Short mmCIF file of C-alpha atoms in Angstrom, two decimals:
data_model
loop_
_atom_site.label_atom_id
_atom_site.label_comp_id
_atom_site.label_asym_id
_atom_site.label_seq_id
_atom_site.Cartn_x
_atom_site.Cartn_y
_atom_site.Cartn_z
CA MET C 1167 -134.63 -113.22 -10.48
CA SER C 1168 -134.68 -116.98 -10.49
CA VAL C 1169 -135.96 -118.84 -7.46
CA CYS C 1170 -132.79 -120.85 -7.03
CA ARG C 1171 -130.78 -117.69 -6.45
CA ARG C 1172 -132.97 -116.77 -3.50
CA LEU C 1173 -132.76 -120.10 -1.78
CA PRO C 1174 -129.76 -121.11 0.33
CA LEU C 1175 -127.34 -123.31 -1.57
CA SER C 1176 -127.73 -125.94 1.08
CA ARG C 1177 -131.45 -126.10 0.17
CA VAL C 1178 -131.28 -125.77 -3.60
CA LEU C 1179 -128.15 -127.65 -4.56
CA LEU C 1180 -127.64 -130.29 -1.91
CA LYS C 1181 -129.32 -133.58 -1.30
CA ALA C 1182 -128.94 -135.16 2.08
CA ARG C 1183 -126.15 -137.68 2.09
CA SER C 1184 -125.84 -140.63 4.39
CA HIS C 1185 -122.73 -142.52 5.25
CA PRO C 1186 -122.16 -145.80 7.05
CA SER C 1187 -121.88 -145.22 10.76
CA THR C 1188 -120.21 -148.48 11.70
CA LYS C 1189 -116.88 -147.95 13.40
CA GLN C 1190 -113.87 -148.90 11.35
CA SER C 1191 -110.22 -147.93 11.22
CA ALA C 1192 -109.40 -145.15 8.79
CA LYS C 1193 -106.82 -146.99 6.73
CA ILE C 1194 -105.06 -144.85 4.16
CA MET C 1195 -106.64 -145.70 0.81
CA PRO C 1196 -104.54 -146.26 -2.30
CA ALA C 1197 -103.50 -143.05 -4.00
CA SER C 1198 -105.24 -144.08 -7.20
CA THR C 1199 -108.61 -143.97 -5.45
CA ALA C 1200 -108.08 -140.64 -3.66
CA HIS C 1201 -110.37 -137.72 -4.49
CA PHE C 1202 -109.55 -134.26 -3.15
CA HIS C 1203 -113.12 -132.96 -3.36
CA THR C 1204 -115.22 -134.58 -0.67
CA THR C 1205 -118.61 -133.63 0.70
CA ARG C 1206 -119.68 -134.05 4.29
CA PRO C 1207 -123.11 -135.51 5.03
CA GLN C 1208 -125.83 -132.87 5.27
CA PRO C 1209 -128.73 -133.28 7.70
CA GLU C 1210 -132.27 -133.59 6.39
CA ARG C 1211 -134.16 -130.30 6.46
CA SER C 1212 -137.85 -129.84 6.14
CA THR C 1213 -139.22 -127.36 3.62
CA ARG C 1214 -140.35 -124.10 5.20
CA ASP C 1215 -143.46 -122.22 4.22
CA GLY C 1216 -143.49 -118.52 3.35
CA ASP C 1217 -141.09 -116.20 1.66
CA GLU C 1218 -137.59 -117.69 1.72
CA LEU C 1219 -136.06 -114.23 1.55
CA SER C 1220 -137.32 -113.34 5.01
CA GLN C 1221 -136.41 -116.65 6.67
CA PRO C 1222 -133.38 -116.80 8.98
CA LEU C 1223 -130.19 -118.07 7.40
CA GLU C 1224 -129.24 -121.60 8.32
CA PRO C 1225 -125.42 -121.70 8.25
CA ALA C 1226 -124.44 -124.72 6.17
CA ASP C 1227 -121.20 -126.58 6.37
CA LEU C 1228 -119.80 -125.65 2.99
CA ARG C 1229 -116.13 -126.28 3.75
CA SER C 1230 -115.83 -129.17 1.28
CA PHE C 1231 -117.35 -127.39 -1.72
CA TRP C 1232 -116.03 -123.87 -1.42
CA ASP C 1233 -116.96 -122.53 -4.78
CA LYS C 1234 -119.03 -125.24 -6.46
CA LEU C 1235 -120.89 -128.42 -5.82
CA ARG C 1236 -118.52 -131.29 -5.15
CA PRO C 1237 -119.08 -134.81 -6.48
CA GLU C 1238 -120.18 -137.64 -4.23
CA PRO C 1239 -117.34 -139.09 -2.17
CA SER C 1240 -116.18 -142.53 -3.17
CA THR C 1241 -115.43 -143.53 0.41
CA PRO C 1242 -117.37 -143.10 3.66
CA LEU C 1243 -116.36 -140.80 6.49
CA HIS C 1244 -113.72 -142.33 8.75
CA PRO C 1245 -114.87 -142.81 12.37
CA ASP C 1246 -111.29 -143.58 13.46
CA LEU C 1247 -107.82 -142.46 12.45
CA ASP C 1248 -104.87 -144.80 12.16
CA ILE C 1249 -101.95 -142.68 13.41
CA GLY C 1250 -99.38 -145.11 12.04
CA ASP C 1251 -100.75 -144.90 8.52
CA LEU C 1252 -101.00 -141.12 8.89
CA ARG C 1253 -97.32 -140.88 9.84
CA THR C 1254 -96.39 -142.94 6.80
CA LEU C 1255 -98.42 -140.75 4.44
CA LEU C 1256 -97.11 -137.47 5.91
CA SER C 1257 -93.54 -138.75 5.84
CA THR C 1258 -93.91 -139.77 2.18
CA ILE C 1259 -95.05 -136.26 1.24
CA ILE C 1260 -92.72 -134.26 3.47
CA HIS C 1261 -89.58 -136.25 2.68
CA LYS C 1262 -90.52 -136.55 -1.01
CA ARG C 1263 -90.39 -140.35 -1.15
CA ALA C 1264 -92.98 -140.60 -3.91
CA ASN C 1265 -91.73 -141.56 -7.37
CA GLY C 1266 -92.20 -138.46 -9.49
CA ALA C 1267 -94.35 -135.33 -9.44
CA VAL C 1268 -97.57 -137.13 -10.39
CA ALA C 1269 -97.23 -139.61 -7.52
CA MET C 1270 -96.44 -136.76 -5.13
CA GLU C 1271 -99.59 -134.93 -6.21
CA LEU C 1272 -101.71 -138.05 -5.75
CA HIS C 1273 -100.35 -138.62 -2.25
CA THR C 1274 -101.04 -134.98 -1.38
CA GLN C 1275 -104.59 -135.27 -2.71
CA GLN C 1276 -104.96 -138.41 -0.64
CA CYS C 1277 -103.86 -136.53 2.50
CA CYS C 1278 -106.40 -133.75 1.84
CA THR C 1279 -109.17 -136.28 1.23
CA LEU C 1280 -108.34 -137.99 4.52
CA TYR C 1281 -108.38 -134.71 6.43
CA GLU C 1282 -111.72 -133.64 4.94
CA SER C 1283 -113.28 -136.98 5.91
CA LEU C 1284 -112.49 -136.60 9.63
CA ASP C 1285 -114.68 -135.12 12.33
CA ASN C 1286 -113.38 -132.36 14.63
CA VAL C 1287 -111.90 -134.71 17.24
CA ARG C 1288 -109.91 -136.70 14.69
CA ARG C 1289 -108.84 -133.56 12.86
CA THR C 1290 -107.34 -132.41 16.14
CA LYS C 1291 -105.36 -135.68 16.30
CA PHE C 1292 -104.23 -135.10 12.72
CA LEU C 1293 -103.03 -131.57 13.53
CA HIS C 1294 -101.40 -132.71 16.79
CA THR C 1295 -99.43 -135.38 14.93
CA LEU C 1296 -98.37 -132.91 12.24
CA ALA C 1297 -97.36 -130.19 14.72
CA HIS C 1298 -95.48 -132.36 17.23
CA GLU C 1299 -93.89 -135.03 15.03
CA PHE C 1300 -93.05 -133.01 11.91
CA CYS C 1301 -91.68 -129.81 13.43
CA ALA C 1302 -88.01 -128.82 13.16
CA PRO C 1303 -85.84 -131.70 14.49
CA LYS C 1304 -84.04 -130.39 17.58
CA GLY C 1305 -81.03 -132.67 17.23
CA LYS C 1306 -80.41 -131.74 13.62
CA ALA C 1307 -80.75 -128.03 14.38
CA ARG C 1308 -78.36 -128.31 17.32
CA GLU C 1309 -75.72 -130.03 15.18
CA ALA C 1310 -76.09 -127.47 12.40
CA ALA C 1311 -75.79 -124.59 14.86
CA THR C 1312 -72.63 -126.06 16.40
CA ALA C 1313 -71.07 -126.62 12.97
CA TYR C 1314 -71.87 -123.04 11.91
CA VAL C 1315 -70.44 -121.48 15.10
CA ASP C 1316 -67.25 -123.58 14.85
CA ALA C 1317 -66.82 -122.64 11.19
CA THR C 1318 -67.13 -118.92 11.86
CA LYS C 1319 -64.47 -119.16 14.59
CA GLN C 1320 -61.97 -121.38 12.79
CA SER C 1321 -62.30 -120.59 9.09
CA GLU C 1322 -62.53 -117.61 6.78
CA ASP C 1323 -63.90 -119.68 3.92
CA TYR C 1324 -67.01 -117.63 3.07
CA ALA C 1325 -68.36 -120.31 0.74
CA GLN C 1326 -68.28 -122.89 3.51
CA THR C 1327 -69.81 -120.45 5.98
CA ALA C 1328 -72.63 -119.62 3.57
CA HIS C 1329 -73.24 -123.34 3.00
CA LEU C 1330 -73.40 -124.04 6.75
CA ALA C 1331 -75.70 -121.04 7.23
CA ARG C 1332 -78.04 -122.49 4.61
CA VAL C 1333 -77.92 -125.89 6.33
CA LEU C 1334 -78.72 -124.23 9.67
CA ARG C 1335 -81.63 -122.31 8.17
CA ASP C 1336 -83.05 -125.47 6.61
CA SER C 1337 -82.69 -127.37 9.89
CA LEU C 1338 -84.69 -124.66 11.68
CA THR C 1339 -87.51 -124.81 9.11
CA PRO C 1340 -90.37 -127.03 10.35
CA GLN C 1341 -90.91 -130.09 8.21
CA TYR C 1342 -94.64 -129.50 7.88
CA THR C 1343 -94.01 -126.43 5.71
CA GLU C 1344 -93.21 -128.86 2.87
CA LEU C 1345 -96.72 -130.31 3.22
CA PHE C 1346 -98.20 -126.81 3.00
CA ASP C 1347 -96.18 -126.13 -0.16
CA GLN C 1348 -97.40 -129.34 -1.78
CA ILE C 1349 -101.06 -128.67 -0.89
CA ASN C 1350 -100.85 -125.12 -2.24
CA ARG C 1351 -99.94 -126.53 -5.66
CA LEU C 1352 -103.25 -128.41 -5.86
CA PRO C 1353 -106.42 -126.93 -7.37
CA ASN C 1354 -108.23 -125.23 -4.47
CA GLY C 1355 -105.25 -126.04 -2.26
CA PHE C 1356 -105.03 -122.45 -1.03
CA ALA C 1357 -108.64 -122.52 0.19
CA PHE C 1358 -108.01 -125.89 1.85
CA LEU C 1359 -105.09 -124.40 3.81
CA VAL C 1360 -107.16 -121.38 4.88
CA HIS C 1361 -109.79 -123.72 6.34
CA MET C 1362 -107.12 -125.93 7.88
CA ARG C 1363 -105.66 -122.92 9.69
CA ALA C 1364 -109.14 -122.05 10.97
CA ASP C 1365 -109.17 -125.53 12.55
CA MET C 1366 -105.77 -124.82 14.10
CA LEU C 1367 -107.00 -121.56 15.62
CA SER C 1368 -110.11 -123.27 17.00
CA HIS C 1369 -107.89 -125.89 18.68
CA ILE C 1370 -105.55 -123.21 20.09
CA ARG C 1371 -108.48 -121.36 21.67
CA LEU C 1372 -109.44 -124.56 23.49
CA VAL C 1373 -105.90 -125.72 24.35
CA ARG C 1374 -103.92 -122.53 24.91
CA ASP C 1375 -100.76 -124.28 26.07
CA ASP C 1376 -100.29 -126.24 22.83
CA THR C 1377 -97.30 -124.19 21.72
CA ALA C 1378 -96.40 -126.61 18.92
CA CYS C 1379 -99.78 -126.11 17.22
CA ARG C 1380 -99.52 -122.36 17.77
CA ALA C 1381 -96.12 -122.34 16.07
CA MET C 1382 -97.54 -124.35 13.17
CA SER C 1383 -100.44 -121.89 12.84
CA ASP C 1384 -98.00 -118.97 12.74
CA ALA C 1385 -95.86 -120.72 10.11
CA LEU C 1386 -98.91 -121.33 7.93
CA MET C 1387 -100.01 -117.71 8.38
CA LYS C 1388 -96.64 -116.53 7.02
CA LYS C 1389 -97.03 -118.88 4.07
CA LEU C 1390 -100.52 -117.57 3.33
CA GLU C 1391 -99.27 -113.97 3.50
CA THR C 1392 -96.57 -114.78 0.96
CA TRP C 1393 -98.90 -116.62 -1.41
CA ILE C 1394 -101.54 -113.86 -1.29
CA ILE C 1395 -99.23 -111.14 -2.62
CA GLY C 1396 -100.16 -110.33 -6.21
CA THR C 1397 -102.97 -112.88 -6.41
CA LEU C 1398 -105.95 -110.89 -5.07
CA ASP C 1399 -108.67 -109.31 -7.19
CA LEU C 1400 -110.97 -106.59 -5.84
CA MET C 1401 -114.59 -107.19 -6.84
CA ARG C 1402 -117.88 -105.56 -5.97
CA ILE C 1403 -120.46 -108.03 -4.66
CA THR C 1404 -124.07 -107.36 -5.64
CA TRP C 1405 -127.40 -109.18 -5.40
CA ASN C 1406 -126.66 -110.46 -8.92
CA SER C 1407 -123.41 -112.11 -7.81
CA PRO C 1408 -123.32 -115.94 -7.66
CA ALA C 1409 -125.55 -117.37 -4.95
CA CYS C 1410 -122.67 -119.21 -3.26
CA THR C 1411 -120.73 -115.92 -2.95
CA ILE C 1412 -123.72 -114.17 -1.38
CA GLU C 1413 -124.18 -117.05 1.05
CA LYS C 1414 -120.57 -116.64 2.17
CA LEU C 1415 -121.35 -113.07 3.23
CA GLY C 1416 -123.83 -114.39 5.75
CA GLN C 1417 -121.57 -117.24 6.81
CA TYR C 1418 -118.48 -115.09 7.49
CA GLU C 1419 -120.19 -111.93 8.81
CA SER C 1420 -118.93 -111.64 12.40
CA VAL C 1421 -119.72 -108.03 13.36
CA HIS C 1422 -123.43 -107.55 12.60
CA ALA C 1423 -125.16 -110.90 12.10
CA VAL C 1424 -127.06 -111.46 8.87
CA LYS C 1425 -130.53 -112.60 9.93
CA SER C 1426 -132.18 -113.42 6.60
CA TRP C 1427 -131.79 -113.30 2.85
CA LEU C 1428 -133.86 -110.12 2.86
CA ASP C 1429 -131.25 -108.69 5.22
CA VAL C 1430 -128.51 -109.55 2.71
CA LYS C 1431 -130.50 -108.01 -0.15
CA ARG C 1432 -130.99 -104.79 1.81
CA ARG C 1433 -127.25 -104.54 2.53
CA LEU C 1434 -126.54 -104.97 -1.19
CA GLY C 1435 -129.26 -102.56 -2.31
CA SER C 1436 -129.41 -98.91 -3.28
CA SER C 1437 -126.82 -96.60 -1.65
CA ARG C 1438 -125.03 -99.67 -0.32
CA ARG C 1439 -121.81 -101.32 -1.42
CA CYS C 1440 -119.96 -104.52 -0.64
CA PHE C 1441 -116.42 -105.15 -1.87
CA GLY C 1442 -114.23 -108.20 -1.40
CA PHE C 1443 -110.78 -109.52 -2.17
CA PHE C 1444 -110.90 -112.81 -4.07
CA HIS C 1445 -108.02 -115.24 -4.57
CA ARG C 1446 -107.63 -116.40 -8.13
CA SER C 1447 -107.78 -120.06 -7.16
CA VAL C 1448 -111.09 -119.50 -5.28
CA PRO C 1449 -112.93 -116.95 -7.43
CA MET C 1450 -116.34 -117.41 -5.75
CA GLU C 1451 -115.32 -117.05 -2.11
CA PRO C 1452 -114.25 -113.66 -0.65
CA LEU C 1453 -111.21 -113.86 1.61
CA VAL C 1454 -112.06 -110.49 3.17
CA PHE C 1455 -114.97 -108.14 2.51
CA VAL C 1456 -116.30 -104.78 3.68
CA TRP C 1457 -119.84 -103.37 3.85
CA VAL C 1458 -120.26 -99.69 2.93
CA ALA C 1459 -123.23 -97.34 3.37
CA LEU C 1460 -123.49 -94.14 1.32
CA THR C 1461 -124.99 -91.38 3.48
CA ASP C 1462 -125.31 -87.61 3.67
CA SER C 1463 -123.56 -87.39 7.07
CA ILE C 1464 -121.35 -89.46 9.39
CA SER C 1465 -123.56 -92.16 10.91
CA SER C 1466 -123.72 -92.63 14.66
CA ASN C 1467 -126.02 -95.68 14.89
CA VAL C 1468 -125.57 -98.95 13.03
CA GLN C 1469 -129.23 -99.96 13.31
CA SER C 1470 -130.13 -96.92 11.20
CA ILE C 1471 -127.96 -98.44 8.46
CA LEU C 1472 -129.00 -102.08 8.83
CA ARG C 1473 -132.75 -101.33 9.02
CA ASP C 1474 -132.90 -98.44 6.59
CA ARG C 1475 -135.85 -99.22 4.32
CA GLU C 1476 -135.67 -95.91 2.45
CA PRO C 1477 -132.03 -95.35 1.48
CA MET C 1478 -130.89 -92.39 -0.58
CA GLU C 1479 -132.59 -92.29 -3.97
CA ASN C 1480 -129.62 -90.72 -5.73
CA GLU C 1481 -126.19 -92.00 -4.75
CA HIS C 1482 -124.63 -88.89 -6.30
CA ASP C 1483 -126.15 -86.87 -3.46
CA ALA C 1484 -124.15 -88.83 -0.87
CA LYS C 1485 -121.34 -87.06 0.93
CA CYS C 1486 -120.04 -89.86 3.17
CA ALA C 1487 -118.99 -93.48 2.73
CA ILE C 1488 -119.42 -95.35 6.02
CA PHE C 1489 -117.45 -98.59 6.44
CA TYR C 1490 -119.56 -100.37 9.03
CA SER C 1491 -118.27 -103.95 8.94
CA ILE C 1492 -115.03 -105.62 7.83
CA ASN C 1493 -114.77 -109.40 7.91
CA SER C 1494 -112.24 -112.00 6.86
CA GLN C 1495 -112.21 -115.77 6.82
CA PRO C 1496 -111.22 -117.23 10.23
CA GLY C 1497 -108.19 -118.97 8.74
CA LEU C 1498 -106.73 -115.60 7.68
CA SER C 1499 -106.68 -114.18 11.20
CA GLY C 1500 -103.48 -112.17 11.60
CA VAL C 1501 -103.07 -111.59 7.86
CA ASP C 1502 -103.46 -107.84 7.33
CA LEU C 1503 -105.85 -107.66 4.39
CA GLY C 1504 -108.32 -105.13 5.80
CA ASN C 1505 -105.85 -102.26 5.47
CA PHE C 1506 -105.30 -102.88 1.75
CA LEU C 1507 -109.01 -103.47 1.19
CA ILE C 1508 -110.09 -100.14 2.70
CA LYS C 1509 -107.53 -98.19 0.68
CA ARG C 1510 -108.51 -99.92 -2.56
CA VAL C 1511 -112.22 -99.36 -1.91
CA VAL C 1512 -111.63 -95.66 -1.17
CA ARG C 1513 -109.86 -95.38 -4.53
CA VAL C 1514 -112.76 -97.08 -6.35
CA LEU C 1515 -115.43 -94.97 -4.62
CA ARG C 1516 -113.59 -91.73 -5.36
CA ALA C 1517 -113.48 -92.67 -9.04
CA ASP C 1518 -117.14 -93.76 -9.23
CA LEU C 1519 -118.65 -91.14 -6.92
CA PRO C 1520 -116.55 -87.96 -6.80
CA ASN C 1521 -119.28 -86.32 -4.71
CA ILE C 1522 -118.14 -88.37 -1.67
CA SER C 1523 -115.63 -86.43 0.40
CA THR C 1524 -115.69 -88.23 3.75
CA PHE C 1525 -114.58 -91.82 4.31
CA CYS C 1526 -115.40 -92.90 7.83
CA THR C 1527 -116.04 -96.08 9.81
CA LEU C 1528 -118.72 -96.99 12.31
CA SER C 1529 -116.77 -99.41 14.45
CA PRO C 1530 -117.36 -101.53 17.57
CA LEU C 1531 -115.37 -101.46 20.80
CA PRO C 1532 -115.26 -105.24 21.29
CA LYS C 1533 -113.24 -105.29 24.53
CA PHE C 1534 -114.62 -102.16 26.21
CA ARG C 1535 -117.06 -103.81 28.61
CA SER C 1536 -114.66 -106.56 29.70
CA TRP C 1537 -111.99 -103.92 30.37
CA LEU C 1538 -114.48 -101.71 32.22
CA GLU C 1539 -115.69 -104.52 34.48
CA GLN C 1540 -112.13 -105.34 35.52
CA TRP C 1541 -111.28 -101.66 35.95
CA LEU C 1542 -114.35 -101.10 38.15
CA THR C 1543 -113.42 -104.05 40.34
CA GLU C 1544 -110.01 -102.52 41.01
CA GLY C 1545 -111.20 -98.93 41.58
CA LEU C 1546 -114.58 -99.16 43.29
CA THR C 1547 -113.64 -97.42 46.54
CA ASN C 1548 -111.12 -94.95 45.12
CA PRO C 1549 -112.14 -93.92 41.59
CA PRO C 1550 -109.60 -91.86 39.61
CA ALA C 1551 -110.31 -88.18 39.18
CA ASN C 1552 -110.89 -86.20 35.97
CA ILE C 1553 -112.15 -89.07 33.82
CA VAL C 1554 -115.81 -88.30 34.55
CA SER C 1555 -117.12 -84.81 35.31
CA THR C 1556 -118.33 -84.05 38.83
CA GLN C 1557 -121.86 -83.35 37.63
CA ALA C 1558 -122.09 -86.63 35.69
CA ALA C 1559 -120.78 -88.59 38.69
CA LYS C 1560 -123.34 -86.94 41.00
CA GLN C 1561 -126.27 -87.69 38.64
CA LEU C 1562 -125.26 -91.33 38.52
CA MET C 1563 -124.92 -91.64 42.29
CA ASP C 1564 -128.36 -90.10 42.78
CA LEU C 1565 -129.83 -93.19 41.09
CA VAL C 1566 -128.15 -95.55 43.61
CA PRO C 1567 -128.42 -93.97 47.08
CA GLU C 1568 -126.43 -96.73 48.79
CA ALA C 1569 -123.41 -96.16 46.51
CA THR C 1570 -120.58 -94.13 48.05
CA THR C 1571 -118.71 -93.61 44.76
CA TRP C 1572 -119.81 -93.17 41.17
CA THR C 1573 -117.92 -96.34 40.22
CA MET C 1574 -120.02 -98.35 42.70
CA ALA C 1575 -123.18 -96.81 41.24
CA LEU C 1576 -122.04 -97.63 37.70
CA LYS C 1577 -121.28 -101.26 38.57
CA HIS C 1578 -124.63 -101.64 40.31
CA ILE C 1579 -126.50 -100.37 37.23
CA MET C 1580 -124.44 -102.50 34.84
CA ASP C 1581 -125.20 -105.62 36.88
CA SER C 1582 -128.94 -104.87 37.00
CA ARG C 1583 -131.49 -105.82 34.38
CA GLY C 1584 -133.63 -103.52 32.30
CA TRP C 1585 -131.60 -100.34 32.72
CA THR C 1586 -131.50 -99.82 28.94
CA SER C 1587 -135.30 -99.40 29.00
CA ASP C 1588 -135.37 -96.77 31.76
CA GLN C 1589 -134.97 -93.24 30.40
CA PRO C 1590 -133.70 -91.55 33.62
CA THR C 1591 -131.04 -94.24 33.96
CA LEU C 1592 -130.05 -93.87 30.32
CA SER C 1593 -129.74 -90.10 30.71
CA ALA C 1594 -127.46 -90.50 33.73
CA MET C 1595 -125.39 -93.25 32.13
CA GLU C 1596 -124.76 -91.43 28.85
CA PRO C 1597 -122.10 -88.89 29.94
CA VAL C 1598 -120.37 -91.42 32.19
CA VAL C 1599 -120.12 -94.20 29.60
CA LEU C 1600 -119.11 -91.79 26.83
CA ALA C 1601 -116.34 -90.35 29.01
CA LEU C 1602 -115.11 -93.83 29.93
CA GLY C 1603 -115.28 -94.95 26.28
CA ALA C 1604 -113.16 -92.00 25.15
CA HIS C 1605 -110.69 -92.62 27.99
CA TYR C 1606 -110.49 -96.30 27.01
CA LEU C 1607 -109.72 -95.50 23.38
CA VAL C 1608 -107.20 -92.70 24.07
CA ASN C 1609 -105.42 -93.67 27.29
CA VAL C 1610 -105.64 -97.45 27.73
CA LYS C 1611 -102.63 -98.90 25.95
CA ARG C 1612 -100.87 -102.15 25.25
CA SER C 1613 -97.21 -101.19 24.98
CA ASN C 1614 -97.43 -98.01 22.90
CA CYS C 1615 -100.58 -98.95 20.97
CA ALA C 1616 -104.29 -98.74 21.68
CA PHE C 1617 -105.53 -101.63 23.81
CA ASP C 1618 -108.69 -102.02 21.74
CA PRO C 1619 -107.91 -104.20 18.68
CA VAL C 1620 -110.28 -102.36 16.33
CA ALA C 1621 -108.91 -98.98 17.42
CA ASN C 1622 -105.34 -100.21 16.93
CA PHE C 1623 -106.22 -101.49 13.44
CA HIS C 1624 -107.67 -98.19 12.19
CA LEU C 1625 -105.19 -95.90 13.95
CA ARG C 1626 -102.29 -97.94 12.59
CA ASN C 1627 -103.82 -97.53 9.13
CA GLY C 1628 -103.68 -93.74 9.53
CA ALA C 1629 -107.27 -92.96 10.53
CA CYS C 1630 -108.30 -90.22 12.97
CA LEU C 1631 -110.34 -90.85 16.09
CA HIS C 1632 -113.48 -88.85 15.31
CA ARG C 1633 -116.40 -89.48 17.68
CA VAL C 1634 -117.71 -91.83 20.36
CA ASN C 1635 -121.40 -92.67 19.85
CA TRP C 1636 -123.82 -93.37 22.69
CA ARG C 1637 -126.16 -96.28 21.87
CA GLY C 1638 -124.43 -96.75 18.54
CA ASN C 1639 -125.31 -100.45 18.56
CA SER C 1640 -128.46 -101.22 20.55
CA SER C 1641 -128.38 -104.96 19.81
CA TYR C 1642 -127.73 -107.56 22.50
CA ASN C 1643 -124.22 -108.07 21.18
CA GLY C 1644 -123.57 -104.32 21.34
CA LEU C 1645 -124.69 -104.22 24.99
CA ARG C 1646 -122.65 -107.31 25.87
CA GLN C 1647 -119.43 -106.07 24.27
CA SER C 1648 -119.44 -102.30 24.70
CA LEU C 1649 -122.51 -101.05 26.58
CA GLU C 1650 -123.85 -100.15 23.12
CA LEU C 1651 -120.99 -97.73 22.35
CA MET C 1652 -119.60 -97.39 18.83
CA CYS C 1653 -116.88 -95.18 17.42
CA ASN C 1654 -116.15 -93.33 14.17
CA TYR C 1655 -112.65 -93.41 12.69
CA ASN C 1656 -112.19 -90.83 9.96
CA TYR C 1657 -109.84 -91.53 7.05
CA VAL C 1658 -108.74 -87.99 6.17
CA LEU C 1659 -106.93 -88.79 2.94
CA ASP C 1660 -104.23 -86.12 3.06
CA ARG C 1661 -103.35 -87.03 6.68
CA ILE C 1662 -103.20 -90.84 6.48
CA GLU C 1663 -99.45 -91.25 5.98
CA HIS C 1664 -98.56 -88.65 8.62
CA ASN C 1665 -100.98 -90.18 11.14
CA ASN C 1666 -99.59 -93.65 10.48
CA GLU C 1667 -95.98 -92.54 11.01
CA ARG C 1668 -96.75 -90.81 14.33
CA TYR C 1669 -98.84 -93.67 15.67
CA VAL C 1670 -96.27 -96.35 14.78
CA ARG C 1671 -93.37 -94.22 16.09
CA ASP C 1672 -94.71 -93.12 19.49
CA GLY C 1673 -98.40 -94.09 19.75
CA THR C 1674 -99.74 -90.60 19.00
CA ILE C 1675 -103.46 -90.73 18.24
CA ALA C 1676 -104.72 -88.33 15.59
CA VAL C 1677 -108.11 -86.70 16.22
CA SER C 1678 -110.66 -85.10 13.92
CA GLY C 1679 -113.95 -83.48 14.83
CA ASP C 1680 -114.91 -81.77 18.08
CA ASP C 1681 -116.14 -84.58 20.35
CA PRO C 1682 -115.93 -83.11 23.91
CA TYR C 1683 -115.37 -86.52 25.48
CA ILE C 1684 -112.41 -87.28 23.23
CA ALA C 1685 -111.04 -83.78 23.92
CA ARG C 1686 -111.29 -84.42 27.68
CA ALA C 1687 -109.53 -87.78 27.30
CA MET C 1688 -106.77 -86.20 25.19
CA ALA C 1689 -106.25 -83.50 27.84
CA LEU C 1690 -105.95 -86.19 30.50
CA ASN C 1691 -103.51 -88.07 28.28
CA ALA C 1692 -101.31 -84.97 28.07
CA LYS C 1693 -101.06 -84.92 31.89
CA LEU C 1694 -100.16 -88.60 32.23
#
């Protein structure tokens, strides 16, 4: 194994770049000088001593060289953005005022180069201008709608009606979709748009009332969904994969943080698998990927997978494939790739390892604690009956003598420090939290679907709710999100289609296994 494969790309391949910091207006440069591939300045980093494999990952800003090292930029970063010049450039591309296809491509490259050169604040201005000034013109849409309605009332000329319908449809199409189409035709244009949408989503999280940007994000998501169809390749990622691909695993992992290169190597080692969907225009960067552990039984604790230093010697002895983390690029949020990925991976594993008969997840409950804290606030003095057994409620109240209800005792313990290190408290909390977790997954709904987003994802895909696991994730993040609970969803292959139909039709949750807490929650659900 060469040394350069072990080192982060940001350490091995990059040299620190400096750019002039003097303030100047970001005038649009001539199209002939535009370069799509730009590289942001990288901060100086001192060389660390010791084994690089065991050092924590330092997330690098690799947006501008997604799959390979980009050449030096010919122009400095732009401290300011000239909105007037930006409008002119966007208008030239969107309204196709360039002379010929080559000129149009150069102007589009120029727009991408400009966007890559901006910092976050000025990118927000760019996106705001695009979303608000190049949306669907209201006046034009109103005129087209009036003409279409009048034509349907006064004429039976189907050709004219179809023409006016097409005009109306075009008038309702936002103008910025033409920019997306032009960018997608560029080399690496698809990856550029994925990262651009990630910027849109970041802005929307900060400014929730920016409906124009939200609409633009949704329009781009639909475009990405359309362009993805038929262009994805499933590939297994190993320690021998390109270094930049392996680095992306650490960069995009959002469920169980990758702490070091040794951590990555362990997750790619014996009795472990990692599969990803790759777009043909970005062959080194996974759009979505899943981590899989091959085990002899259904796992109940993720730390036993992440820290396993003695995995199974013979993968052909494994009976279960545990999907313990699914991640996608931020810009693809809302694009349902995980469903297709799991089904494709199951097919591959069944072909390679016919000894595996169980395909199960070990999944988080990311909104459980936030829901529970709000629920406790509303029901402290009058807790609902039947969710928690009388014995479990009494044991919990014995730990907090001043509490008059088990919900008050639970809130008091949750708000205190160090309870996860006290064995009597843990013993009393276990049946209560497990019962509440099962109730949350089975009975707390949004419309007709599970309130928990991870539960809704797997149940919609046809999985069965299998088991709720106490202390399934003992990390800080597990405590903060779900009081350390995790859940198994079992993909019983001959029941997937039936489960999917029932869940989509009326919200029926399929169950496998004999978890008593899930059984209690299902019985309560039948009474509701």
